[in-house]
Coordinates of N, CA, C and O in Angstrom, one line a residue:
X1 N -96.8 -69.2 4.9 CA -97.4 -69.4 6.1 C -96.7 -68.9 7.3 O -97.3 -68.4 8.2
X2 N -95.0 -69.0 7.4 CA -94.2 -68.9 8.6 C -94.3 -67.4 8.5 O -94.5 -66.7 9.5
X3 N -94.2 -66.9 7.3 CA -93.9 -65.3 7.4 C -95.0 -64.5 7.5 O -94.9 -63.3 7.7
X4 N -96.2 -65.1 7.3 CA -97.7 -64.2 7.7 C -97.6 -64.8 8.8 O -97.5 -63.7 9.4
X5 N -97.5 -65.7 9.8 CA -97.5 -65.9 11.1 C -96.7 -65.3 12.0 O -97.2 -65.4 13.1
X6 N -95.6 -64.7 11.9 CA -94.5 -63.9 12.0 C -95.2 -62.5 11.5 O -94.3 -61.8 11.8
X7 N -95.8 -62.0 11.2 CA -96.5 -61.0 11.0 C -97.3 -60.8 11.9 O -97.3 -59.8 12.4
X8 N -97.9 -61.5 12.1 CA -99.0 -61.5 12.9 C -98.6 -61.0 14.4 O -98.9 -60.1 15.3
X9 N -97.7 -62.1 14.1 CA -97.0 -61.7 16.2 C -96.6 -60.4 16.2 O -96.9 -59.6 17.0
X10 N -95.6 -60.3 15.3 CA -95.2 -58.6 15.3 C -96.0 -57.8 15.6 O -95.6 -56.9 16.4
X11 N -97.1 -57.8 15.2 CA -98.3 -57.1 15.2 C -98.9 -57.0 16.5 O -99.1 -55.9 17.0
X12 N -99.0 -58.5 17.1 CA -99.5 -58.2 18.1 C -98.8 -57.7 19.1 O -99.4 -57.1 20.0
X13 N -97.0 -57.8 19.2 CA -95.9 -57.8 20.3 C -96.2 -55.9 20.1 O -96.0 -55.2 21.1
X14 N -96.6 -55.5 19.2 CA -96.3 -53.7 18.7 C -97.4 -53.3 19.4 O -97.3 -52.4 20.3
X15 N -99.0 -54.2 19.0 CA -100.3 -53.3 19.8 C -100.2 -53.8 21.7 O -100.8 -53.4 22.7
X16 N -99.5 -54.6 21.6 CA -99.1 -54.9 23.5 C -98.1 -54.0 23.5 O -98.2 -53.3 24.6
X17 N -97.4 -53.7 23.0 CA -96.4 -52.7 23.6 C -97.0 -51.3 24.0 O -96.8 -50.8 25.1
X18 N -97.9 -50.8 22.5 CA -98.5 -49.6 22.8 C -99.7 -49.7 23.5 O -100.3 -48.6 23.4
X19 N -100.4 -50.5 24.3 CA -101.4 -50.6 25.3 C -100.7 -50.3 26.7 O -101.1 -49.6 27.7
X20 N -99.8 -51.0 26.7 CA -99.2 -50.9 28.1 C -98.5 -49.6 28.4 O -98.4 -49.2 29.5
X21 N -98.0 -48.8 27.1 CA -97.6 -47.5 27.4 C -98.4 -46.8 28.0 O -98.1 -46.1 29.0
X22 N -99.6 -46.9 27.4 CA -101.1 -46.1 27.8 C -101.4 -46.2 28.9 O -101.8 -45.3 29.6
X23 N -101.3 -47.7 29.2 CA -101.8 -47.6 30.9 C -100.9 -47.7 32.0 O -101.2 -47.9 33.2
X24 N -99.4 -47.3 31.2 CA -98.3 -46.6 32.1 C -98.7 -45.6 32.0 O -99.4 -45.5 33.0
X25 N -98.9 -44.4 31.2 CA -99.0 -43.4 31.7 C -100.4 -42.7 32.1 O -100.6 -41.5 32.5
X26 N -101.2 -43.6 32.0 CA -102.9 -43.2 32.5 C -102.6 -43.2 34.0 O -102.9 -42.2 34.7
X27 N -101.8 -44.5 34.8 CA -101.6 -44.7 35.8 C -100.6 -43.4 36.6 O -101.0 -42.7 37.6
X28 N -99.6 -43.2 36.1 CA -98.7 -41.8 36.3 C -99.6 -40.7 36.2 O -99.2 -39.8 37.0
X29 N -101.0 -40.3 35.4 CA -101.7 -39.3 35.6 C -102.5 -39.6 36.8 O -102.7 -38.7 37.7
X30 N -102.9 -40.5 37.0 CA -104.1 -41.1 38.4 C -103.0 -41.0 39.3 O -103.5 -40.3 40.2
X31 N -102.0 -41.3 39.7 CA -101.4 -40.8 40.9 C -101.0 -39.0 41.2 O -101.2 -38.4 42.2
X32 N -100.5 -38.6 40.1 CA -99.9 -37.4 39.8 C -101.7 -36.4 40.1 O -101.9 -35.4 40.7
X33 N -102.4 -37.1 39.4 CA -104.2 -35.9 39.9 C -104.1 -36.0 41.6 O -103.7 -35.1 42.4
X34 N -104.6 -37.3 41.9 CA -104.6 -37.9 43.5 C -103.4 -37.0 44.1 O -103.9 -36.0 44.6
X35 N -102.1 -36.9 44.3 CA -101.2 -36.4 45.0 C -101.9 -34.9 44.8 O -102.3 -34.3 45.8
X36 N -102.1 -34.6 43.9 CA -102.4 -33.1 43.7 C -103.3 -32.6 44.3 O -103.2 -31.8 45.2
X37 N -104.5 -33.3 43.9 CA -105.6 -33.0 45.5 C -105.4 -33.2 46.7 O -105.9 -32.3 47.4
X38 N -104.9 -34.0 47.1 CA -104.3 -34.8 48.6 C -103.5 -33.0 48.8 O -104.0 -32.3 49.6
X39 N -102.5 -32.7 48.0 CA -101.8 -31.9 48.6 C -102.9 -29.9 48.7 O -102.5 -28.9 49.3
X40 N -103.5 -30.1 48.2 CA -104.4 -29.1 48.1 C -105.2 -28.9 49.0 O -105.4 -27.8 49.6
X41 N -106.0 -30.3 49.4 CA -106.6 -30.3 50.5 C -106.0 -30.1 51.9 O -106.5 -29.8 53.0
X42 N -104.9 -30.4 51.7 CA -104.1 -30.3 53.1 C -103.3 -28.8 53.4 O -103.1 -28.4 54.6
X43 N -103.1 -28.1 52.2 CA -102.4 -27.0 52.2 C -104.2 -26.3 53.1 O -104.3 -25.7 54.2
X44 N -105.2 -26.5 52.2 CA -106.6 -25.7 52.5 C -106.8 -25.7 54.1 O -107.2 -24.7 54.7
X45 N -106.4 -27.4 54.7 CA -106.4 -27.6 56.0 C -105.3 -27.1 57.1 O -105.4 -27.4 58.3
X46 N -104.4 -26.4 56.4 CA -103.2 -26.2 57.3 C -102.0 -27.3 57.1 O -100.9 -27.1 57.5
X47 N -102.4 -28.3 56.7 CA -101.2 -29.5 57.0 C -100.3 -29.9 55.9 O -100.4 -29.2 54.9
X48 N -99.2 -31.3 55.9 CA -99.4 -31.6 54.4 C -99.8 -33.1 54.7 O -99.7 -33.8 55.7
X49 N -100.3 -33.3 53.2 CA -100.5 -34.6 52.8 C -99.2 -35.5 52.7 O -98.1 -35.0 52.4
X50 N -99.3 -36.8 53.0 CA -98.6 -37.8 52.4 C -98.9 -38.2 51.1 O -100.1 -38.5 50.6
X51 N -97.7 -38.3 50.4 CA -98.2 -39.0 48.9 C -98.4 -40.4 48.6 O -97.9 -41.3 49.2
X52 N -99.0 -40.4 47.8 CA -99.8 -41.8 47.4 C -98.5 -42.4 46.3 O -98.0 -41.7 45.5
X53 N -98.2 -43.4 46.5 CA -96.9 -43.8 45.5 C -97.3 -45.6 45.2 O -97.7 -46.6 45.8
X54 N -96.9 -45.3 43.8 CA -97.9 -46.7 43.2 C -96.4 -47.4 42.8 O -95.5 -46.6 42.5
X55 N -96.3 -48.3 42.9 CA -95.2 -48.8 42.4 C -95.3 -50.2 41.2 O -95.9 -51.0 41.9
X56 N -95.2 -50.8 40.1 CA -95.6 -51.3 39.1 C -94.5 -52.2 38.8 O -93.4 -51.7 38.6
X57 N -94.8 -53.7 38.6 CA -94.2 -54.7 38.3 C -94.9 -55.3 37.4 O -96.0 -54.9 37.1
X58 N -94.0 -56.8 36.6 CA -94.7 -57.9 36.1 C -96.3 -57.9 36.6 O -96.7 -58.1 37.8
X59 N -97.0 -57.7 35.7 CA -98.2 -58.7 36.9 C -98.2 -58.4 38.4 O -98.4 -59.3 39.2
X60 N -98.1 -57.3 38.8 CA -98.3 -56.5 40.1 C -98.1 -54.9 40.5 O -97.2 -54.3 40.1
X61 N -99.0 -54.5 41.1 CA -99.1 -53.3 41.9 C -99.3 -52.9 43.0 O -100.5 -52.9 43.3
X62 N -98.3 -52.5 44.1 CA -98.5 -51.8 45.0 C -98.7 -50.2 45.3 O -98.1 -49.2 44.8
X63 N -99.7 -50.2 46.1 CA -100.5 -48.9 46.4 C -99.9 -48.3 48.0 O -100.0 -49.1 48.9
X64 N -99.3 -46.9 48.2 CA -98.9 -46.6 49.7 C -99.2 -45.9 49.4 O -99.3 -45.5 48.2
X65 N -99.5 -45.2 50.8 CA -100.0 -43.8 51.0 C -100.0 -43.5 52.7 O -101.0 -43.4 53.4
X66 N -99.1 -43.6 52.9 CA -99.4 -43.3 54.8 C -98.6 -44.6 55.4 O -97.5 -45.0 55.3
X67 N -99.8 -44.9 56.2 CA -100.1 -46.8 56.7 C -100.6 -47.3 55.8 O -100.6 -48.5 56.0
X68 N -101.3 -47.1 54.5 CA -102.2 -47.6 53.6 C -101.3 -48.2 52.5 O -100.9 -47.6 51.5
X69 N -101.1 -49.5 52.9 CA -100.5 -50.3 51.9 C -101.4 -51.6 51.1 O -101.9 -52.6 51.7
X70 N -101.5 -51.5 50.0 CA -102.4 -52.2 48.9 C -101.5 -53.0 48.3 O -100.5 -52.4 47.8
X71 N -101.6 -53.7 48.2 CA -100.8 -54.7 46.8 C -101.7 -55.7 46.1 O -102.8 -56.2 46.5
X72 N -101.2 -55.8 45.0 CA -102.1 -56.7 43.6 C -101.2 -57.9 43.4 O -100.2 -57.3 43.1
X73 N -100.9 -58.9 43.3 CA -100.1 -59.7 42.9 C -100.8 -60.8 41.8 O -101.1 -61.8 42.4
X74 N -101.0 -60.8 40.7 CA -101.9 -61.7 39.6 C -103.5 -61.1 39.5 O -103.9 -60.1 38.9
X75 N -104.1 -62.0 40.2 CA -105.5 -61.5 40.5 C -105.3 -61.0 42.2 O -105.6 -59.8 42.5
X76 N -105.0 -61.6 42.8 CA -105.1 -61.4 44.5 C -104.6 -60.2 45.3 O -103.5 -59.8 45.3
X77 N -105.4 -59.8 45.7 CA -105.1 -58.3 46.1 C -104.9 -58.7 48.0 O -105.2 -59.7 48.6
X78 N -104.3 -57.6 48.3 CA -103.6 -58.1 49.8 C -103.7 -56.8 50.5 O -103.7 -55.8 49.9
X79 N -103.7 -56.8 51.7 CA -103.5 -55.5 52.9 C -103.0 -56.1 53.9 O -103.7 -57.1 54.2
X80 N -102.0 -55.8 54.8 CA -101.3 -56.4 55.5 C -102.3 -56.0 56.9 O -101.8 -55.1 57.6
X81 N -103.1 -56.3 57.1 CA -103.7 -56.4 58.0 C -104.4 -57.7 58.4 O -105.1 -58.4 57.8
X82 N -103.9 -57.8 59.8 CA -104.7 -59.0 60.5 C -106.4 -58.9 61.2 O -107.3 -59.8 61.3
X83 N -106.5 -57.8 61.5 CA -108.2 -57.3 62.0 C -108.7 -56.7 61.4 O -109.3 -55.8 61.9
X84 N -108.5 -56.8 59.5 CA -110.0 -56.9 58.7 C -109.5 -55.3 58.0 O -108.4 -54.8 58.2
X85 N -110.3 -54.7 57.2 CA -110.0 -54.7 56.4 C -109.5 -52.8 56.6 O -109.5 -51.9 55.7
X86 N -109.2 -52.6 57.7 CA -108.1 -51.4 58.1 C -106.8 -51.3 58.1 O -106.2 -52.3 58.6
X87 N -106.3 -50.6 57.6 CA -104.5 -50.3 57.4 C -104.0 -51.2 58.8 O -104.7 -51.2 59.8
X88 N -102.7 -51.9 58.7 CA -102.1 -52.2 59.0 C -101.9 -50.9 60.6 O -101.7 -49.7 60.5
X89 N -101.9 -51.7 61.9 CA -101.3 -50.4 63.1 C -102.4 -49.7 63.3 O -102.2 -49.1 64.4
X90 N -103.9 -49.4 62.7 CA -104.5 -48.4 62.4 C -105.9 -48.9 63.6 O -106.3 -50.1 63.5
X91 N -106.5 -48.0 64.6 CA -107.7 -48.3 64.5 C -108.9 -47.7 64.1 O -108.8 -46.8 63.3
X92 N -110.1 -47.8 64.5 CA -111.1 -47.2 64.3 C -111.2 -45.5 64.3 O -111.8 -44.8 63.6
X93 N -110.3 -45.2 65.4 CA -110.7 -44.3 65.9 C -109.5 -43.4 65.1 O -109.7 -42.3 64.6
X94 N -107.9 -44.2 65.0 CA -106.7 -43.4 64.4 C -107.7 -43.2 62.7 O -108.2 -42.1 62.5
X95 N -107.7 -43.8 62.1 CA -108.4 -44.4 60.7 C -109.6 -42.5 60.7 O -109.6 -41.6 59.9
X96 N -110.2 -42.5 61.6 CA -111.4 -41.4 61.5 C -110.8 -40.4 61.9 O -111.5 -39.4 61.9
X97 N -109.1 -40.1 62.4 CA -109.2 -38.7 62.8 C -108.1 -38.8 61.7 O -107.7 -37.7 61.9
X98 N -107.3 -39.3 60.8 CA -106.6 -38.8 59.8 C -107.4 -38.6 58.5 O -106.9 -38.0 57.5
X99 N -108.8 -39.1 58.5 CA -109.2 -38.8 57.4 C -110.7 -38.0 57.9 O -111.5 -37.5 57.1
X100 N -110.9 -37.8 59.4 CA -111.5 -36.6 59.9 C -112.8 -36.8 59.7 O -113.7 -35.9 59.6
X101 N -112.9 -38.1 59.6 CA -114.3 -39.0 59.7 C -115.0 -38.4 61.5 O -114.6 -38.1 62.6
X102 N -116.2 -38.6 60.6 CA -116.9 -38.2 62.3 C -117.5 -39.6 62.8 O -118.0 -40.3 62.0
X103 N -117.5 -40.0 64.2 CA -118.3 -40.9 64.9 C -119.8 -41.0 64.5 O -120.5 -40.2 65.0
X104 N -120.3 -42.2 63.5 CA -121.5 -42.0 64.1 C -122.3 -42.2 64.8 O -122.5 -43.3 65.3
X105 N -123.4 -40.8 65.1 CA -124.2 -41.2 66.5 C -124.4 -42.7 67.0 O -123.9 -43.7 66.4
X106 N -125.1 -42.7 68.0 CA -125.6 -44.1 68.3 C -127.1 -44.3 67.9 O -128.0 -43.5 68.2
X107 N -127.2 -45.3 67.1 CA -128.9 -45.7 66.7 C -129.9 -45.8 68.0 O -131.1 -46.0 67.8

């Protein structure tokens, strides 16, 4: 009984090991694609991009890219912003000319 149940765990500690590699490196491709376009489109525009940099803990993820700071901590996701749900420093108007959003008309 102890040594099939000891089996078992092994089993499971080996397929957790090799899932998490996967979505370590799924995650290292999803930043590494994203930078790549970011920096393409900016070269196409004359400028350069800032890179998007994910950083990965226990049970958390943080997302930067600019002013654009994301974090995950368990389930609860956070933006350090106090007036809703724009980057941190950023307004309406900073927010639409770095990503070259146009005003829209008036209704």
């Amino acid at each position: 009984g102890a040594q099939a149940f000891e089996g078992m765990m092994d089993g499971h500690i080996e397929e957790s090991k090799r899932l998490r590699d996967e979505l370590n490196g799924i995650q290292r491709r999803f930043i590494a694609d994203v930078n790549s376009g970011l920096s393409k489109a900016a070269r196409k525009g004359g400028g350069k991009a800032d890179s998007v940099r994910l950083v990965v803990e226990d049970k958390s993820e943080r997302l930067t890219w600019g002013l654009v700071d994301i974090s995950r901590k368990g389930n609860q996701f956070t933006l350090p912003d106090e007036g809703g749900s724009l980057p941190y420093g950023m307004t309406e108007a900073s927010w639409r000319k770095k990503f070259a959003f146009k005003t829209p008309a008036a209704p």
